[in-house]
Amino acid sequence: MHRKYTPRQPRVTRTCQQCSVSFSITVARIRNGGGAYCSRACMLDGRHVTPERFWNRGVRRENGCLIWVGALNNKGYGQLRRAEGLVLTHRLAYAWAYGSIPDDLDVLHHCDTPPCYEPTHLFTGTNLDNMKDKVTKGRHPHGEQSTSAKLTDQQVRDIRTQWSAGGIRQADLAALYGVNRPAISKIVTRQRWQHID
């Protein structure tokens, strides 16, 4: 079986616009728009993630937020591809505005808008700080929205009504609603399910 002969294409040497390394490329690739970068990684870094392009990328403002109009992850946070992989846009915005982010810290939003990358809306904190912020702002699943909830909001109201009317023990309420007696105690003393009147 004979291989088809393909003539060798002329090559030229170029300097990468991103890392300044010399590299060889075919003239045909240059004619098709290539030749500015030595690799895909440099192209992604140089073409898509310059600060000018980042801050002016399809700018959309909503309620003071700078909304990322590019790709979003499954939690609604902006993301883009760099040489090291996918990065979250709010983390990149924070790093460019304020400096590097310590490895043990997250970048949190004052505005609670995941695609927002406005630096004044961002602050750093630990994962615990993030959880506390979520609870303070009422964004955490609580009550019957929680995946571990065994009671509904209405059942909690009924338990409190029956308890305040008197004549029924906490153990009886626990048996009636399929929970343990300490759970009933925490409901009637409002240590749990505080959001229910």
PDB file of N, CA and C in Angstrom, residues 42-102:
ATOM      1  N   CYS A  42      -1.080  29.093  26.014  1.00  0.00           N
ATOM      2  CA  CYS A  42      -0.738  30.512  25.869  1.00  0.00           C
ATOM      3  C   CYS A  42      -1.861  31.265  25.155  1.00  0.00           C
ATOM      4  N   MET A  43      -2.494  30.615  24.183  1.00  0.00           N
ATOM      5  CA  MET A  43      -3.596  31.261  23.481  1.00  0.00           C
ATOM      6  C   MET A  43      -4.732  31.566  24.450  1.00  0.00           C
ATOM      7  N   LEU A  44      -5.074  30.584  25.302  1.00  0.00           N
ATOM      8  CA  LEU A  44      -6.153  30.796  26.256  1.00  0.00           C
ATOM      9  C   LEU A  44      -5.813  31.902  27.236  1.00  0.00           C
ATOM     10  N   ASP A  45      -4.572  31.898  27.720  1.00  0.00           N
ATOM     11  CA  ASP A  45      -4.149  32.959  28.639  1.00  0.00           C
ATOM     12  C   ASP A  45      -4.106  34.312  27.946  1.00  0.00           C
ATOM     13  N   GLY A  46      -3.508  34.358  26.779  1.00  0.00           N
ATOM     14  CA  GLY A  46      -3.301  35.630  26.101  1.00  0.00           C
ATOM     15  C   GLY A  46      -4.538  36.183  25.442  1.00  0.00           C
ATOM     16  N   ARG A  47      -5.348  35.323  24.878  1.00  0.00           N
ATOM     17  CA  ARG A  47      -6.480  35.791  24.110  1.00  0.00           C
ATOM     18  C   ARG A  47      -7.698  36.083  24.966  1.00  0.00           C
ATOM     19  N   HIS A  48      -7.917  35.286  25.995  1.00  0.00           N
ATOM     20  CA  HIS A  48      -9.188  35.374  26.713  1.00  0.00           C
ATOM     21  C   HIS A  48      -9.108  35.980  28.108  1.00  0.00           C
ATOM     22  N   VAL A  49      -7.951  36.057  28.688  1.00  0.00           N
ATOM     23  CA  VAL A  49      -7.922  36.434  30.086  1.00  0.00           C
ATOM     24  C   VAL A  49      -7.059  37.657  30.378  1.00  0.00           C
ATOM     25  N   THR A  50      -6.918  38.541  29.415  1.00  0.00           N
ATOM     26  CA  THR A  50      -6.227  39.781  29.729  1.00  0.00           C
ATOM     27  C   THR A  50      -7.151  40.624  30.599  1.00  0.00           C
ATOM     28  N   PRO A  51      -6.610  41.408  31.499  1.00  0.00           N
ATOM     29  CA  PRO A  51      -7.482  42.226  32.351  1.00  0.00           C
ATOM     30  C   PRO A  51      -8.435  43.122  31.555  1.00  0.00           C
ATOM     31  N   GLU A  52      -7.956  43.701  30.443  1.00  0.00           N
ATOM     32  CA  GLU A  52      -8.824  44.578  29.645  1.00  0.00           C
ATOM     33  C   GLU A  52     -10.020  43.807  29.096  1.00  0.00           C
ATOM     34  N   ARG A  53      -9.762  42.634  28.553  1.00  0.00           N
ATOM     35  CA  ARG A  53     -10.860  41.822  28.018  1.00  0.00           C
ATOM     36  C   ARG A  53     -11.776  41.342  29.141  1.00  0.00           C
ATOM     37  N   PHE A  54     -11.176  40.981  30.259  1.00  0.00           N
ATOM     38  CA  PHE A  54     -11.952  40.469  31.389  1.00  0.00           C
ATOM     39  C   PHE A  54     -12.928  41.520  31.913  1.00  0.00           C
ATOM     40  N   TRP A  55     -12.433  42.723  32.193  1.00  0.00           N
ATOM     41  CA  TRP A  55     -13.281  43.757  32.809  1.00  0.00           C
ATOM     42  C   TRP A  55     -14.297  44.324  31.841  1.00  0.00           C
ATOM     43  N   ASN A  56     -14.051  44.217  30.544  1.00  0.00           N
ATOM     44  CA  ASN A  56     -14.972  44.795  29.568  1.00  0.00           C
ATOM     45  C   ASN A  56     -15.777  43.749  28.803  1.00  0.00           C
ATOM     46  N   ARG A  57     -15.729  42.517  29.236  1.00  0.00           N
ATOM     47  CA  ARG A  57     -16.372  41.422  28.505  1.00  0.00           C
ATOM     48  C   ARG A  57     -17.891  41.504  28.632  1.00  0.00           C
ATOM     49  N   GLY A  58     -18.552  41.984  27.598  1.00  0.00           N
ATOM     50  CA  GLY A  58     -20.013  42.021  27.575  1.00  0.00           C
ATOM     51  C   GLY A  58     -20.581  42.571  28.863  1.00  0.00           C
ATOM     52  N   VAL A  59     -20.097  43.702  29.310  1.00  0.00           N
ATOM     53  CA  VAL A  59     -20.475  44.245  30.612  1.00  0.00           C
ATOM     54  C   VAL A  59     -21.989  44.396  30.729  1.00  0.00           C
ATOM     55  N   ARG A  60     -22.523  43.841  31.800  1.00  0.00           N
ATOM     56  CA  ARG A  60     -23.945  43.983  32.106  1.00  0.00           C
ATOM     57  C   ARG A  60     -24.059  44.318  33.580  1.00  0.00           C
ATOM     58  N   ARG A  61     -24.678  45.415  33.873  1.00  0.00           N
ATOM     59  CA  ARG A  61     -24.847  45.842  35.274  1.00  0.00           C
ATOM     60  C   ARG A  61     -26.283  45.621  35.697  1.00  0.00           C
ATOM     61  N   GLU A  62     -26.449  45.077  36.910  1.00  0.00           N
ATOM     62  CA  GLU A  62     -27.770  44.887  37.509  1.00  0.00           C
ATOM     63  C   GLU A  62     -27.654  45.169  38.992  1.00  0.00           C
ATOM     64  N   ASN A  63     -28.392  46.133  39.496  1.00  0.00           N
ATOM     65  CA  ASN A  63     -28.412  46.467  40.927  1.00  0.00           C
ATOM     66  C   ASN A  63     -27.003  46.649  41.494  1.00  0.00           C
ATOM     67  N   GLY A  64     -26.137  47.288  40.732  1.00  0.00           N
ATOM     68  CA  GLY A  64     -24.770  47.523  41.181  1.00  0.00           C
ATOM     69  C   GLY A  64     -23.826  46.359  40.940  1.00  0.00           C
ATOM     70  N   CYS A  65     -24.354  45.207  40.527  1.00  0.00           N
ATOM     71  CA  CYS A  65     -23.523  44.030  40.259  1.00  0.00           C
ATOM     72  C   CYS A  65     -22.961  44.097  38.846  1.00  0.00           C
ATOM     73  N   LEU A  66     -21.769  43.595  38.675  1.00  0.00           N
ATOM     74  CA  LEU A  66     -21.156  43.410  37.368  1.00  0.00           C
ATOM     75  C   LEU A  66     -21.365  41.937  37.031  1.00  0.00           C
ATOM     76  N   ILE A  67     -22.294  41.661  36.125  1.00  0.00           N
ATOM     77  CA  ILE A  67     -22.724  40.289  35.848  1.00  0.00           C
ATOM     78  C   ILE A  67     -21.888  39.677  34.729  1.00  0.00           C
ATOM     79  N   TRP A  68     -21.337  38.493  34.985  1.00  0.00           N
ATOM     80  CA  TRP A  68     -20.567  37.747  33.988  1.00  0.00           C
ATOM     81  C   TRP A  68     -21.522  37.215  32.931  1.00  0.00           C
ATOM     82  N   VAL A  69     -21.270  37.553  31.663  1.00  0.00           N
ATOM     83  CA  VAL A  69     -22.158  37.115  30.594  1.00  0.00           C
ATOM     84  C   VAL A  69     -21.585  35.936  29.807  1.00  0.00           C
ATOM     85  N   GLY A  70     -20.462  35.400  30.281  1.00  0.00           N
ATOM     86  CA  GLY A  70     -19.870  34.227  29.642  1.00  0.00           C
ATOM     87  C   GLY A  70     -20.434  32.949  30.241  1.00  0.00           C
ATOM     88  N   ALA A  71     -19.640  31.904  30.197  1.00  0.00           N
ATOM     89  CA  ALA A  71     -20.054  30.589  30.683  1.00  0.00           C
ATOM     90  C   ALA A  71     -20.261  30.599  32.194  1.00  0.00           C
ATOM     91  N   LEU A  72     -21.251  29.819  32.650  1.00  0.00           N
ATOM     92  CA  LEU A  72     -21.546  29.663  34.069  1.00  0.00           C
ATOM     93  C   LEU A  72     -21.417  28.197  34.442  1.00  0.00           C
ATOM     94  N   ASN A  73     -21.032  27.922  35.692  1.00  0.00           N
ATOM     95  CA  ASN A  73     -21.008  26.528  36.136  1.00  0.00           C
ATOM     96  C   ASN A  73     -22.391  26.131  36.634  1.00  0.00           C
ATOM     97  N   ASN A  74     -22.537  24.910  37.140  1.00  0.00           N
ATOM     98  CA  ASN A  74     -23.852  24.423  37.546  1.00  0.00           C
ATOM     99  C   ASN A  74     -24.416  25.118  38.780  1.00  0.00           C
ATOM    100  N   LYS A  75     -23.612  25.925  39.471  1.00  0.00           N
ATOM    101  CA  LYS A  75     -24.105  26.696  40.619  1.00  0.00           C
ATOM    102  C   LYS A  75     -24.355  28.153  40.254  1.00  0.00           C
ATOM    103  N   GLY A  76     -24.157  28.497  38.988  1.00  0.00           N
ATOM    104  CA  GLY A  76     -24.432  29.851  38.518  1.00  0.00           C
ATOM    105  C   GLY A  76     -23.258  30.807  38.596  1.00  0.00           C
ATOM    106  N   TYR A  77     -22.072  30.326  38.986  1.00  0.00           N
ATOM    107  CA  TYR A  77     -20.890  31.177  39.061  1.00  0.00           C
ATOM    108  C   TYR A  77     -20.232  31.286  37.690  1.00  0.00           C
ATOM    109  N   GLY A  78     -19.735  32.477  37.352  1.00  0.00           N
ATOM    110  CA  GLY A  78     -19.020  32.670  36.096  1.00  0.00           C
ATOM    111  C   GLY A  78     -17.741  31.860  36.090  1.00  0.00           C
ATOM    112  N   GLN A  79     -17.401  31.355  34.920  1.00  0.00           N
ATOM    113  CA  GLN A  79     -16.161  30.597  34.803  1.00  0.00           C
ATOM    114  C   GLN A  79     -15.552  30.834  33.432  1.00  0.00           C
ATOM    115  N   LEU A  80     -14.252  30.673  33.356  1.00  0.00           N
ATOM    116  CA  LEU A  80     -13.563  30.745  32.076  1.00  0.00           C
ATOM    117  C   LEU A  80     -12.364  29.819  32.117  1.00  0.00           C
ATOM    118  N   ARG A  81     -11.892  29.475  30.934  1.00  0.00           N
ATOM    119  CA  ARG A  81     -10.786  28.529  30.820  1.00  0.00           C
ATOM    120  C   ARG A  81      -9.476  29.290  30.722  1.00  0.00           C
ATOM    121  N   ARG A  82      -8.536  28.882  31.543  1.00  0.00           N
ATOM    122  CA  ARG A  82      -7.168  29.401  31.479  1.00  0.00           C
ATOM    123  C   ARG A  82      -6.237  28.225  31.279  1.00  0.00           C
ATOM    124  N   ALA A  83      -4.972  28.492  31.182  1.00  0.00           N
ATOM    125  CA  ALA A  83      -4.006  27.413  30.949  1.00  0.00           C
ATOM    126  C   ALA A  83      -4.070  26.372  32.056  1.00  0.00           C
ATOM    127  N   GLU A  84      -4.315  26.788  33.297  1.00  0.00           N
ATOM    128  CA  GLU A  84      -4.362  25.832  34.413  1.00  0.00           C
ATOM    129  C   GLU A  84      -5.721  25.164  34.569  1.00  0.00           C
ATOM    130  N   GLY A  85      -6.669  25.469  33.683  1.00  0.00           N
ATOM    131  CA  GLY A  85      -8.000  24.856  33.738  1.00  0.00           C
ATOM    132  C   GLY A  85      -9.076  25.911  33.958  1.00  0.00           C
ATOM    133  N   LEU A  86     -10.260  25.469  34.370  1.00  0.00           N
ATOM    134  CA  LEU A  86     -11.364  26.393  34.608  1.00  0.00           C
ATOM    135  C   LEU A  86     -11.130  27.189  35.885  1.00  0.00           C
ATOM    136  N   VAL A  87     -11.400  28.487  35.831  1.00  0.00           N
ATOM    137  CA  VAL A  87     -11.313  29.335  37.013  1.00  0.00           C
ATOM    138  C   VAL A  87     -12.636  30.072  37.175  1.00  0.00           C
ATOM    139  N   LEU A  88     -12.991  30.365  38.425  1.00  0.00           N
ATOM    140  CA  LEU A  88     -14.210  31.114  38.706  1.00  0.00           C
ATOM    141  C   LEU A  88     -13.916  32.599  38.543  1.00  0.00           C
ATOM    142  N   THR A  89     -14.794  33.297  37.853  1.00  0.00           N
ATOM    143  CA  THR A  89     -14.533  34.696  37.515  1.00  0.00           C
ATOM    144  C   THR A  89     -14.503  35.595  38.739  1.00  0.00           C
ATOM    145  N   HIS A  90     -15.296  35.299  39.767  1.00  0.00           N
ATOM    146  CA  HIS A  90     -15.267  36.172  40.949  1.00  0.00           C
ATOM    147  C   HIS A  90     -13.936  36.023  41.698  1.00  0.00           C
ATOM    148  N   ARG A  91     -13.341  34.845  41.673  1.00  0.00           N
ATOM    149  CA  ARG A  91     -12.024  34.669  42.298  1.00  0.00           C
ATOM    150  C   ARG A  91     -10.948  35.419  41.509  1.00  0.00           C
ATOM    151  N   LEU A  92     -11.015  35.331  40.177  1.00  0.00           N
ATOM    152  CA  LEU A  92     -10.064  36.035  39.339  1.00  0.00           C
ATOM    153  C   LEU A  92     -10.207  37.547  39.515  1.00  0.00           C
ATOM    154  N   ALA A  93     -11.453  38.034  39.568  1.00  0.00           N
ATOM    155  CA  ALA A  93     -11.703  39.472  39.764  1.00  0.00           C
ATOM    156  C   ALA A  93     -11.126  39.940  41.097  1.00  0.00           C
ATOM    157  N   TYR A  94     -11.336  39.145  42.142  1.00  0.00           N
ATOM    158  CA  TYR A  94     -10.813  39.519  43.462  1.00  0.00           C
ATOM    159  C   TYR A  94      -9.282  39.570  43.430  1.00  0.00           C
ATOM    160  N   ALA A  95      -8.678  38.559  42.828  1.00  0.00           N
ATOM    161  CA  ALA A  95      -7.214  38.487  42.782  1.00  0.00           C
ATOM    162  C   ALA A  95      -6.636  39.662  41.992  1.00  0.00           C
ATOM    163  N   TRP A  96      -7.259  40.019  40.878  1.00  0.00           N
ATOM    164  CA  TRP A  96      -6.746  41.139  40.086  1.00  0.00           C
ATOM    165  C   TRP A  96      -6.977  42.472  40.790  1.00  0.00           C
ATOM    166  N   ALA A  97      -8.059  42.580  41.546  1.00  0.00           N
ATOM    167  CA  ALA A  97      -8.366  43.855  42.214  1.00  0.00           C
ATOM    168  C   ALA A  97      -7.580  44.034  43.510  1.00  0.00           C
ATOM    169  N   TYR A  98      -7.401  42.951  44.285  1.00  0.00           N
ATOM    170  CA  TYR A  98      -6.841  43.084  45.636  1.00  0.00           C
ATOM    171  C   TYR A  98      -5.563  42.291  45.886  1.00  0.00           C
ATOM    172  N   GLY A  99      -5.180  41.428  44.981  1.00  0.00           N
ATOM    173  CA  GLY A  99      -3.981  40.612  45.186  1.00  0.00           C
ATOM    174  C   GLY A  99      -4.337  39.145  45.354  1.00  0.00           C
ATOM    175  N   SER A 100      -3.334  38.343  45.608  1.00  0.00           N
ATOM    176  CA  SER A 100      -3.537  36.890  45.663  1.00  0.00           C
ATOM    177  C   SER A 100      -4.453  36.485  46.813  1.00  0.00           C
ATOM    178  N   ILE A 101      -5.085  35.335  46.641  1.00  0.00           N
ATOM    179  CA  ILE A 101      -6.026  34.795  47.624  1.00  0.00           C
ATOM    180  C   ILE A 101      -5.340  33.638  48.336  1.00  0.00           C
ATOM    181  N   PRO A 102      -5.230  33.680  49.668  1.00  0.00           N
ATOM    182  CA  PRO A 102      -4.636  32.536  50.384  1.00  0.00           C
ATOM    183  C   PRO A 102      -5.402  31.246  50.084  1.00  0.00           C
TER     184      PRO A 102
END
